[in-house]
Each structure stands twice: as C-alpha cells, then as structure tokens.
Short mmCIF file of the N, C-alpha and C atoms (twelve columns), coordinates in Angstrom:
data_MODEL
# 
_entry.id   MODEL 
# 
loop_
_atom_site.group_PDB 
_atom_site.id 
_atom_site.type_symbol 
_atom_site.label_atom_id 
_atom_site.label_alt_id 
_atom_site.label_comp_id 
_atom_site.label_asym_id 
_atom_site.label_seq_id 
_atom_site.Cartn_x 
_atom_site.Cartn_y 
_atom_site.Cartn_z 
_atom_site.pdbx_PDB_model_num 
ATOM 1   N N  . UNK A 1  146.742 318.018 31.960 1 
ATOM 2   C CA . UNK A 1  146.852 317.895 33.507 1 
ATOM 3   C C  . UNK A 1  146.292 319.542 33.591 1 
ATOM 4   N N  . UNK A 2  145.897 319.316 34.962 1 
ATOM 5   C CA . UNK A 2  145.657 320.598 35.409 1 
ATOM 6   C C  . UNK A 2  146.455 321.944 36.284 1 
ATOM 7   N N  . UNK A 3  146.262 322.590 36.255 1 
ATOM 8   C CA . UNK A 3  147.442 323.649 36.989 1 
ATOM 9   C C  . UNK A 3  147.255 323.656 38.455 1 
ATOM 10  N N  . UNK A 4  147.608 323.817 39.345 1 
ATOM 11  C CA . UNK A 4  147.808 323.947 40.699 1 
ATOM 12  C C  . UNK A 4  146.519 324.814 41.083 1 
ATOM 13  N N  . UNK A 5  146.490 326.209 40.794 1 
ATOM 14  C CA . UNK A 5  145.579 327.181 40.332 1 
ATOM 15  C C  . UNK A 5  144.423 327.012 39.747 1 
ATOM 16  N N  . UNK A 6  144.068 325.627 39.040 1 
ATOM 17  C CA . UNK A 6  142.496 325.043 38.653 1 
ATOM 18  C C  . UNK A 6  141.931 324.113 39.574 1 
ATOM 19  N N  . UNK A 7  142.636 323.259 40.468 1 
ATOM 20  C CA . UNK A 7  141.853 322.314 40.958 1 
ATOM 21  C C  . UNK A 7  140.859 322.555 41.593 1 
ATOM 22  N N  . UNK A 8  139.954 322.426 41.874 1 
ATOM 23  C CA . UNK A 8  138.894 322.296 42.485 1 
ATOM 24  C C  . UNK A 8  137.537 322.916 41.789 1 
ATOM 25  N N  . UNK A 9  137.738 323.869 40.570 1 
ATOM 26  C CA . UNK A 9  137.247 324.826 40.256 1 
ATOM 27  C C  . UNK A 9  135.787 323.949 39.432 1 
ATOM 28  N N  . UNK A 10 134.191 324.632 39.306 1 
ATOM 29  C CA . UNK A 10 133.576 324.293 39.176 1 
ATOM 30  C C  . UNK A 10 132.902 322.842 39.962 1 
ATOM 31  N N  . UNK A 11 133.782 323.000 41.381 1 
ATOM 32  C CA . UNK A 11 133.309 322.007 42.552 1 
ATOM 33  C C  . UNK A 11 133.206 322.773 43.589 1 
ATOM 34  N N  . UNK A 12 132.519 322.047 44.614 1 
ATOM 35  C CA . UNK A 12 132.484 322.978 46.002 1 
ATOM 36  C C  . UNK A 12 133.953 322.391 46.834 1 
ATOM 37  N N  . UNK A 13 134.773 321.547 46.288 1 
ATOM 38  C CA . UNK A 13 136.308 321.293 46.602 1 
ATOM 39  C C  . UNK A 13 136.061 320.736 47.640 1 
ATOM 40  N N  . UNK A 14 136.977 320.564 48.588 1 
ATOM 41  C CA . UNK A 14 136.869 320.068 49.767 1 
ATOM 42  C C  . UNK A 14 136.213 320.396 50.919 1 
ATOM 43  N N  . UNK A 15 135.874 319.254 51.590 1 
ATOM 44  C CA . UNK A 15 135.032 320.019 52.640 1 
ATOM 45  C C  . UNK A 15 135.670 320.061 53.907 1 
ATOM 46  N N  . UNK A 16 135.209 321.226 54.345 1 
ATOM 47  C CA . UNK A 16 135.732 321.698 56.126 1 
ATOM 48  C C  . UNK A 16 135.449 320.689 57.017 1 
ATOM 49  N N  . UNK A 17 136.342 319.858 57.971 1 
ATOM 50  C CA . UNK A 17 135.537 318.874 58.991 1 
ATOM 51  C C  . UNK A 17 134.922 319.864 59.916 1 
ATOM 52  N N  . UNK A 18 133.650 319.340 60.362 1 
ATOM 53  C CA . UNK A 18 133.068 319.822 60.993 1 
ATOM 54  C C  . UNK A 18 132.957 318.796 62.084 1 
ATOM 55  N N  . UNK A 19 132.873 320.009 63.070 1 
ATOM 56  C CA . UNK A 19 132.803 319.244 64.299 1 
ATOM 57  C C  . UNK A 19 131.465 318.553 64.442 1 
ATOM 58  N N  . UNK A 20 131.391 317.965 65.323 1 
ATOM 59  C CA . UNK A 20 130.516 316.578 65.784 1 
ATOM 60  C C  . UNK A 20 129.378 317.768 66.953 1 
ATOM 61  N N  . UNK A 21 128.425 318.008 66.494 1 
ATOM 62  C CA . UNK A 21 127.402 318.014 67.679 1 
ATOM 63  C C  . UNK A 21 127.277 317.618 68.620 1 
ATOM 64  N N  . UNK A 22 126.896 317.870 69.947 1 
ATOM 65  C CA . UNK A 22 126.341 317.152 71.187 1 
ATOM 66  C C  . UNK A 22 124.999 317.377 71.384 1 
ATOM 67  N N  . UNK A 23 124.169 316.411 71.442 1 
ATOM 68  C CA . UNK A 23 122.945 316.512 71.761 1 
ATOM 69  C C  . UNK A 23 122.700 317.687 72.517 1 
ATOM 70  N N  . UNK A 24 123.181 317.307 74.185 1 
ATOM 71  C CA . UNK A 24 123.205 318.096 75.292 1 
ATOM 72  C C  . UNK A 24 123.268 319.610 74.598 1 
ATOM 73  N N  . UNK A 25 124.238 320.314 74.012 1 
ATOM 74  C CA . UNK A 25 124.541 321.240 73.184 1 
ATOM 75  C C  . UNK A 25 123.674 322.012 72.574 1 
ATOM 76  N N  . UNK A 26 123.023 321.549 71.864 1 
ATOM 77  C CA . UNK A 26 122.087 321.752 71.217 1 
ATOM 78  C C  . UNK A 26 120.827 321.838 71.846 1 
ATOM 79  N N  . UNK A 27 120.409 321.438 72.522 1 
ATOM 80  C CA . UNK A 27 119.094 321.294 73.590 1 
ATOM 81  C C  . UNK A 27 119.190 322.439 74.437 1 
ATOM 82  N N  . UNK A 28 120.328 323.240 74.798 1 
ATOM 83  C CA . UNK A 28 121.213 323.544 75.587 1 
ATOM 84  C C  . UNK A 28 120.729 325.538 74.891 1 
ATOM 85  N N  . UNK A 29 121.076 325.317 73.407 1 
ATOM 86  C CA . UNK A 29 120.769 325.974 72.773 1 
ATOM 87  C C  . UNK A 29 119.512 326.979 72.171 1 
ATOM 88  N N  . UNK A 30 118.735 325.492 72.553 1 
ATOM 89  C CA . UNK A 30 117.313 325.614 72.215 1 
ATOM 90  C C  . UNK A 30 116.539 326.337 73.164 1 
ATOM 91  N N  . UNK A 31 116.758 326.076 74.596 1 
ATOM 92  C CA . UNK A 31 116.412 326.768 75.710 1 
ATOM 93  C C  . UNK A 31 116.388 328.035 75.873 1 
ATOM 94  N N  . UNK A 32 117.588 328.741 75.480 1 
ATOM 95  C CA . UNK A 32 118.248 329.654 75.539 1 
ATOM 96  C C  . UNK A 32 117.253 330.667 74.496 1 
ATOM 97  N N  . UNK A 33 116.986 329.473 73.256 1 
ATOM 98  C CA . UNK A 33 116.438 330.895 72.231 1 
ATOM 99  C C  . UNK A 33 114.628 330.717 72.767 1 
ATOM 100 N N  . UNK A 34 114.574 329.395 73.652 1 
ATOM 101 C CA . UNK A 34 112.743 329.613 73.991 1 
ATOM 102 C C  . UNK A 34 112.497 330.694 74.363 1 
ATOM 103 N N  . UNK A 35 113.644 331.774 75.403 1 
ATOM 104 C CA . UNK A 35 113.515 332.721 76.094 1 
ATOM 105 C C  . UNK A 35 113.130 333.809 75.946 1 
ATOM 106 N N  . UNK A 36 113.487 333.856 74.112 1 
ATOM 107 C CA . UNK A 36 113.460 335.058 74.158 1 
ATOM 108 C C  . UNK A 36 112.107 335.499 73.027 1 
ATOM 109 N N  . UNK A 37 111.954 336.452 72.762 1 
ATOM 110 C CA . UNK A 37 110.570 337.168 72.298 1 
ATOM 111 C C  . UNK A 37 110.573 336.191 70.938 1 
ATOM 112 N N  . UNK A 38 109.513 335.743 70.307 1 
ATOM 113 C CA . UNK A 38 109.260 335.168 69.054 1 
ATOM 114 C C  . UNK A 38 109.636 336.541 67.559 1 
ATOM 115 N N  . UNK A 39 110.177 336.055 67.319 1 
ATOM 116 C CA . UNK A 39 110.701 336.612 65.240 1 
ATOM 117 C C  . UNK A 39 111.505 335.445 64.692 1 
ATOM 118 N N  . UNK A 40 111.762 336.244 63.506 1 
ATOM 119 C CA . UNK A 40 112.079 335.293 62.288 1 
ATOM 120 C C  . UNK A 40 113.156 334.929 62.648 1 
ATOM 121 N N  . UNK A 41 114.305 335.720 63.028 1 
ATOM 122 C CA . UNK A 41 115.484 335.190 63.687 1 
ATOM 123 C C  . UNK A 41 115.497 333.753 63.977 1 
ATOM 124 N N  . UNK A 42 114.685 333.633 65.254 1 
ATOM 125 C CA . UNK A 42 114.007 332.637 66.445 1 
ATOM 126 C C  . UNK A 42 113.384 331.710 65.817 1 
ATOM 127 N N  . UNK A 43 112.725 331.930 64.779 1 
ATOM 128 C CA . UNK A 43 112.022 330.647 63.766 1 
ATOM 129 C C  . UNK A 43 113.150 329.660 63.260 1 
ATOM 130 N N  . UNK A 44 114.106 330.593 62.425 1 
ATOM 131 C CA . UNK A 44 114.705 330.200 61.741 1 
ATOM 132 C C  . UNK A 44 116.122 329.148 62.396 1 
ATOM 133 N N  . UNK A 45 116.181 329.805 63.593 1 
ATOM 134 C CA . UNK A 45 116.829 329.163 64.832 1 
ATOM 135 C C  . UNK A 45 116.764 327.741 64.908 1 
ATOM 136 N N  . UNK A 46 115.802 327.773 65.164 1 
ATOM 137 C CA . UNK A 46 114.749 326.428 66.126 1 
ATOM 138 C C  . UNK A 46 114.578 325.735 64.545 1 
ATOM 139 N N  . UNK A 47 114.235 326.262 63.378 1 
ATOM 140 C CA . UNK A 47 114.658 325.027 62.098 1 
ATOM 141 C C  . UNK A 47 116.123 324.321 62.385 1 
ATOM 142 N N  . UNK A 48 116.763 324.993 62.338 1 
ATOM 143 C CA . UNK A 48 118.365 324.717 62.338 1 
ATOM 144 C C  . UNK A 48 118.376 323.642 63.455 1 
ATOM 145 N N  . UNK A 49 117.950 323.467 64.316 1 
ATOM 146 C CA . UNK A 49 118.476 322.749 65.813 1 
ATOM 147 C C  . UNK A 49 117.263 321.983 65.482 1 
ATOM 148 N N  . UNK A 50 116.320 321.902 64.951 1 
ATOM 149 C CA . UNK A 50 115.585 321.164 64.913 1 
ATOM 150 C C  . UNK A 50 116.281 320.326 63.402 1 
ATOM 151 N N  . UNK A 51 116.934 320.469 62.436 1 
ATOM 152 C CA . UNK A 51 117.764 319.771 61.855 1 
ATOM 153 C C  . UNK A 51 118.640 319.104 62.248 1 
ATOM 154 N N  . UNK A 52 119.065 319.682 63.099 1 
ATOM 155 C CA . UNK A 52 120.168 318.838 64.308 1 
ATOM 156 C C  . UNK A 52 120.580 317.587 65.056 1 
ATOM 157 N N  . UNK A 53 119.137 318.088 65.496 1 
ATOM 158 C CA . UNK A 53 118.890 316.880 66.348 1 
ATOM 159 C C  . UNK A 53 118.170 315.478 65.483 1 
ATOM 160 N N  . UNK A 54 117.707 315.823 64.407 1 
ATOM 161 C CA . UNK A 54 117.715 315.473 63.213 1 
ATOM 162 C C  . UNK A 54 118.890 313.958 62.905 1 
ATOM 163 N N  . UNK A 55 119.442 314.819 62.668 1 
ATOM 164 C CA . UNK A 55 121.213 314.735 61.916 1 
ATOM 165 C C  . UNK A 55 121.641 313.704 63.201 1 
ATOM 166 N N  . UNK A 56 121.729 313.951 64.368 1 
ATOM 167 C CA . UNK A 56 122.571 313.205 65.823 1 
ATOM 168 C C  . UNK A 56 121.247 312.333 65.835 1 
ATOM 169 N N  . UNK A 57 120.068 311.744 65.647 1 
ATOM 170 C CA . UNK A 57 119.365 310.991 66.170 1 
ATOM 171 C C  . UNK A 57 119.953 309.696 64.917 1 
ATOM 172 N N  . UNK A 58 119.765 310.380 63.529 1 
ATOM 173 C CA . UNK A 58 120.296 309.446 62.386 1 
ATOM 174 C C  . UNK A 58 121.453 308.920 62.882 1 
ATOM 175 N N  . UNK A 59 122.429 309.786 63.174 1 
ATOM 176 C CA . UNK A 59 124.311 309.488 63.319 1 
ATOM 177 C C  . UNK A 59 123.996 308.277 64.106 1 
ATOM 178 N N  . UNK A 60 123.171 308.678 65.256 1 
ATOM 179 C CA . UNK A 60 122.996 307.570 66.736 1 
ATOM 180 C C  . UNK A 60 122.278 306.418 66.506 1 
ATOM 181 N N  . UNK A 61 121.109 306.335 65.368 1 
ATOM 182 C CA . UNK A 61 120.396 305.377 64.789 1 
ATOM 183 C C  . UNK A 61 121.279 304.171 64.447 1 
ATOM 184 N N  . UNK A 62 122.130 304.989 63.651 1 
ATOM 185 C CA . UNK A 62 122.889 304.226 62.403 1 
ATOM 186 C C  . UNK A 62 124.365 303.509 62.830 1 
ATOM 187 N N  . UNK A 63 124.315 303.996 64.496 1 
ATOM 188 C CA . UNK A 63 125.423 303.430 64.964 1 
ATOM 189 C C  . UNK A 63 127.072 304.380 64.907 1 
# 
C-alpha cells in the first residue's frame, strides 16, 4: 500500500476544477487584444483565444 506522501507520484495528479469560459468574455478579451500593436505575445494570446472558442463551440454542440 502506498504511503500518503507517495500518492499521485508519476502522474499529473488530480486536476483542479476549471472555471467554465463564457463566449462573450473570450470575445471581449479578443477585442481588447486586437487594439494592441502586433507582437509575439499578442499572437500567442490570439491562438489561445481561438482554441478556447473552439472548445466552447464543441461543448455547446455536444449539449
């Protein structure tokens, strides 16, 4: 039997509960980003936003 200190080793462990993203919130963040000057940081943030929107669309279409 594993000791308490060994639980979760060699694994990611229990996931934290994540807040559900709201489409309007994500689109608002995208609008604010689009007002900034182009940069690598902005491109990375827009890529993340696109992935979040895909995730929201997938969740909505699944029911």
